């Protein structure tokens, strides 16, 4: 578990808050902005591939200046990237990035959508992307997003005409958007969707171009812009006290796990979009040219618009409640219109404005942050009217109960009403874990069967309360999810989502267990109770050629949230072998095999994730030399834990501890991934690391990006990092120097050691180096030139400097045998027994 504290030197009302879980409370200015947006019936869908691909400047401009309903369709959740703030990768990283996208949209005013595409890692060409994604399924998801969102305008982040010039996912997103534009109004395409939605034809499709796509600002200045429109996205918003660029900067800074925290910017800035297809602009510089975005767009809308435009024109910032009679009249008229799409959207917006104008505070807080099916939980219900409007609480209905609870109580001004209810969670209720992780995914796709879930950013909350109100004679229902509200002395009031979890879960102490010989190991299982009075037993599923004892162990946990630890002894076979072990907890004849994972960062809501509880066991033929390893942590990886798995004594070296007297006793020092990108101290401490090598030490530096390097001398000799990478995890690896000690001692490295790698071979390889370096391996993706910078070794003084872009940080958690064997050789550099090598 990792926590971070954000020092955000700004105030942005309800748009940004250190407590990401707190309910939104609108100020008068924000209510006014909501009324302005209520009066615009136009929509924009922005399309790209990953979290952080989106242009927050343009999304913020469309949402806040144009006032259009604006959404970002990210085809993936960014599962294949790196994590700068913690150890989570793959599925868990996707959960974090999903929440960071939602946080960004909370700032820039947009909405968020996804497809089922799984971010499998870097792809150099869309053809490779479509080899791994199920293109038809992802295209179906794009069509579904368009049919559901019904955008007038679609804007692609990337150019569909330049495959191979950027990430394959990027180009693929634009290609799919182009294709979907022509399919969404065709009832013969994906007809099963039409039982839940209807066909739709967007009016125009654009490409959000810039100088970057032309190679330089000079090239862009010379480019033909007759098919482009542009606008100043640096506009200032007096009601926010900020410019659009400042809002956009704050939005993109929510992508903390990708290191996107940045300074805000201000001032005029031109943004360009290129017209691709649809209704011609005919010289207009307005993306909505010829599209009615007023209330007159829908039948019966003119009367509603007359009311709401009058409120906007004469908005009462001192007493927004003065507008309640007109708002309620507009709401009643809205319920009579036939256009279900806009009625649904604008009813939701209008109810939120009515709630804010009335100063209504409606909250349902559970007595615990989570519970399990068949358990009981207490709810604290608070209802408060902070206006002089006549409001009655007619009843409220809990989603877990068949009938509502009648109240028929007047809500006097500023007098709090408190109620308590005890509920039993139904046995068939679904857990609130991320829905796209409920079923086993493929390399390229998440498996989601329920059409209405596809594209949603989160799992809908299973427990909520409908408050049935009567406001000035108008019936109105406001729905609130159940939350968990609590406080800490050093932090004040805090919120967490209320979660439904299994009655029991089990986790294994490590995700990979490496057996370097045939000696047994004790493996600890932690069983956690999701309810009180859990009794049963736990046993293990394991490969046939392995042995585990005892066969099963009893568990008995009295209180919800408590844990019990049990230890099993695992015996590997004599020869090399690998497989999976899974704890199976039996409660009243039902087996539970999931692990409950908690993700706790201050900038996103608390997350609970359920994943299959399993660990890889590997009987590995490995020899190692040396014992004491120093590790300088970089951007989050599990290499230290992995090295401990094979018997090394690993000590974490803090940047401030890098000094000659603290380095001298280590057999090797390893620098974590991207450490030279994120650790400012290395600018001053690098000399001590190079001195350590010069005096006979062994320094292994893992990959860094070629931007924002903190030191000018990452190596003792000239070494130039590039963006070279090999994304095919099965790409042929050619051994350049078969006799080099590192490939022979203490383990003989062969082609077998490069089988079973995951996601990629490596990334950001050097492409230039001085003669002092010896390249050991060559590899390349299909159709590309040979890359020889993945593993470079140089003698420096009495010691060895090793630079590697090989993705050990991905291979170790996957239990890849060859990666462990090769890394053991890197750690053993300089300790060769020459007699052994000669033999």
PDB file of C-alpha atoms in Angstrom, residues 5 26 30 40 60 93 134 194 232 237 276 296 338 412 442 452 546 557 582 592 603 612 614 688 699 706 762:
ATOM      1  CA  UNK A   5       0.471  13.660  -0.122  1.00  0.00           C
ATOM      2  CA  UNK A  26     -21.562  24.178  -5.737  1.00  0.00           C
ATOM      3  CA  UNK A  30     -20.593  27.277 -10.212  1.00  0.00           C
ATOM      4  CA  UNK A  40     -26.491  24.507 -24.626  1.00  0.00           C
ATOM      5  CA  UNK A  60     -11.759  22.417 -21.220  1.00  0.00           C
ATOM      6  CA  UNK A  93      -2.336   0.588 -12.916  1.00  0.00           C
ATOM      7  CA  UNK A 134     -10.142  -7.654 -31.525  1.00  0.00           C
ATOM      8  CA  UNK A 194     -30.210  -1.027 -30.960  1.00  0.00           C
ATOM      9  CA  UNK A 232      -7.875  30.989 -28.942  1.00  0.00           C
ATOM     10  CA  UNK A 237     -13.088  32.731 -17.105  1.00  0.00           C
ATOM     11  CA  UNK A 276     -12.019  15.453 -42.141  1.00  0.00           C
ATOM     12  CA  UNK A 296     -35.279  25.029 -29.940  1.00  0.00           C
ATOM     13  CA  UNK A 338     -40.422  13.433 -26.480  1.00  0.00           C
ATOM     14  CA  UNK A 412     -37.655  23.594   7.862  1.00  0.00           C
ATOM     15  CA  UNK A 442      -6.956 -11.662 -23.105  1.00  0.00           C
ATOM     16  CA  UNK A 452     -24.781  -1.390 -20.763  1.00  0.00           C
ATOM     17  CA  UNK A 546       5.009 -30.026  -6.666  1.00  0.00           C
ATOM     18  CA  UNK A 557     -12.039 -15.173  12.358  1.00  0.00           C
ATOM     19  CA  UNK A 582      -3.844 -20.652  -5.523  1.00  0.00           C
ATOM     20  CA  UNK A 592     -13.324 -18.271  -2.476  1.00  0.00           C
ATOM     21  CA  UNK A 603      -5.638  12.262  -5.330  1.00  0.00           C
ATOM     22  CA  UNK A 612      -7.693 -14.049  -8.694  1.00  0.00           C
ATOM     23  CA  UNK A 614      -2.464 -16.744  -7.440  1.00  0.00           C
ATOM     24  CA  UNK A 688      29.970   8.745  -5.757  1.00  0.00           C
ATOM     25  CA  UNK A 699      26.851  -0.801 -10.940  1.00  0.00           C
ATOM     26  CA  UNK A 706      16.028  10.333 -22.849  1.00  0.00           C
ATOM     27  CA  UNK A 762      12.930  -3.604 -23.536  1.00  0.00           C
TER      28      UNK A 762
END
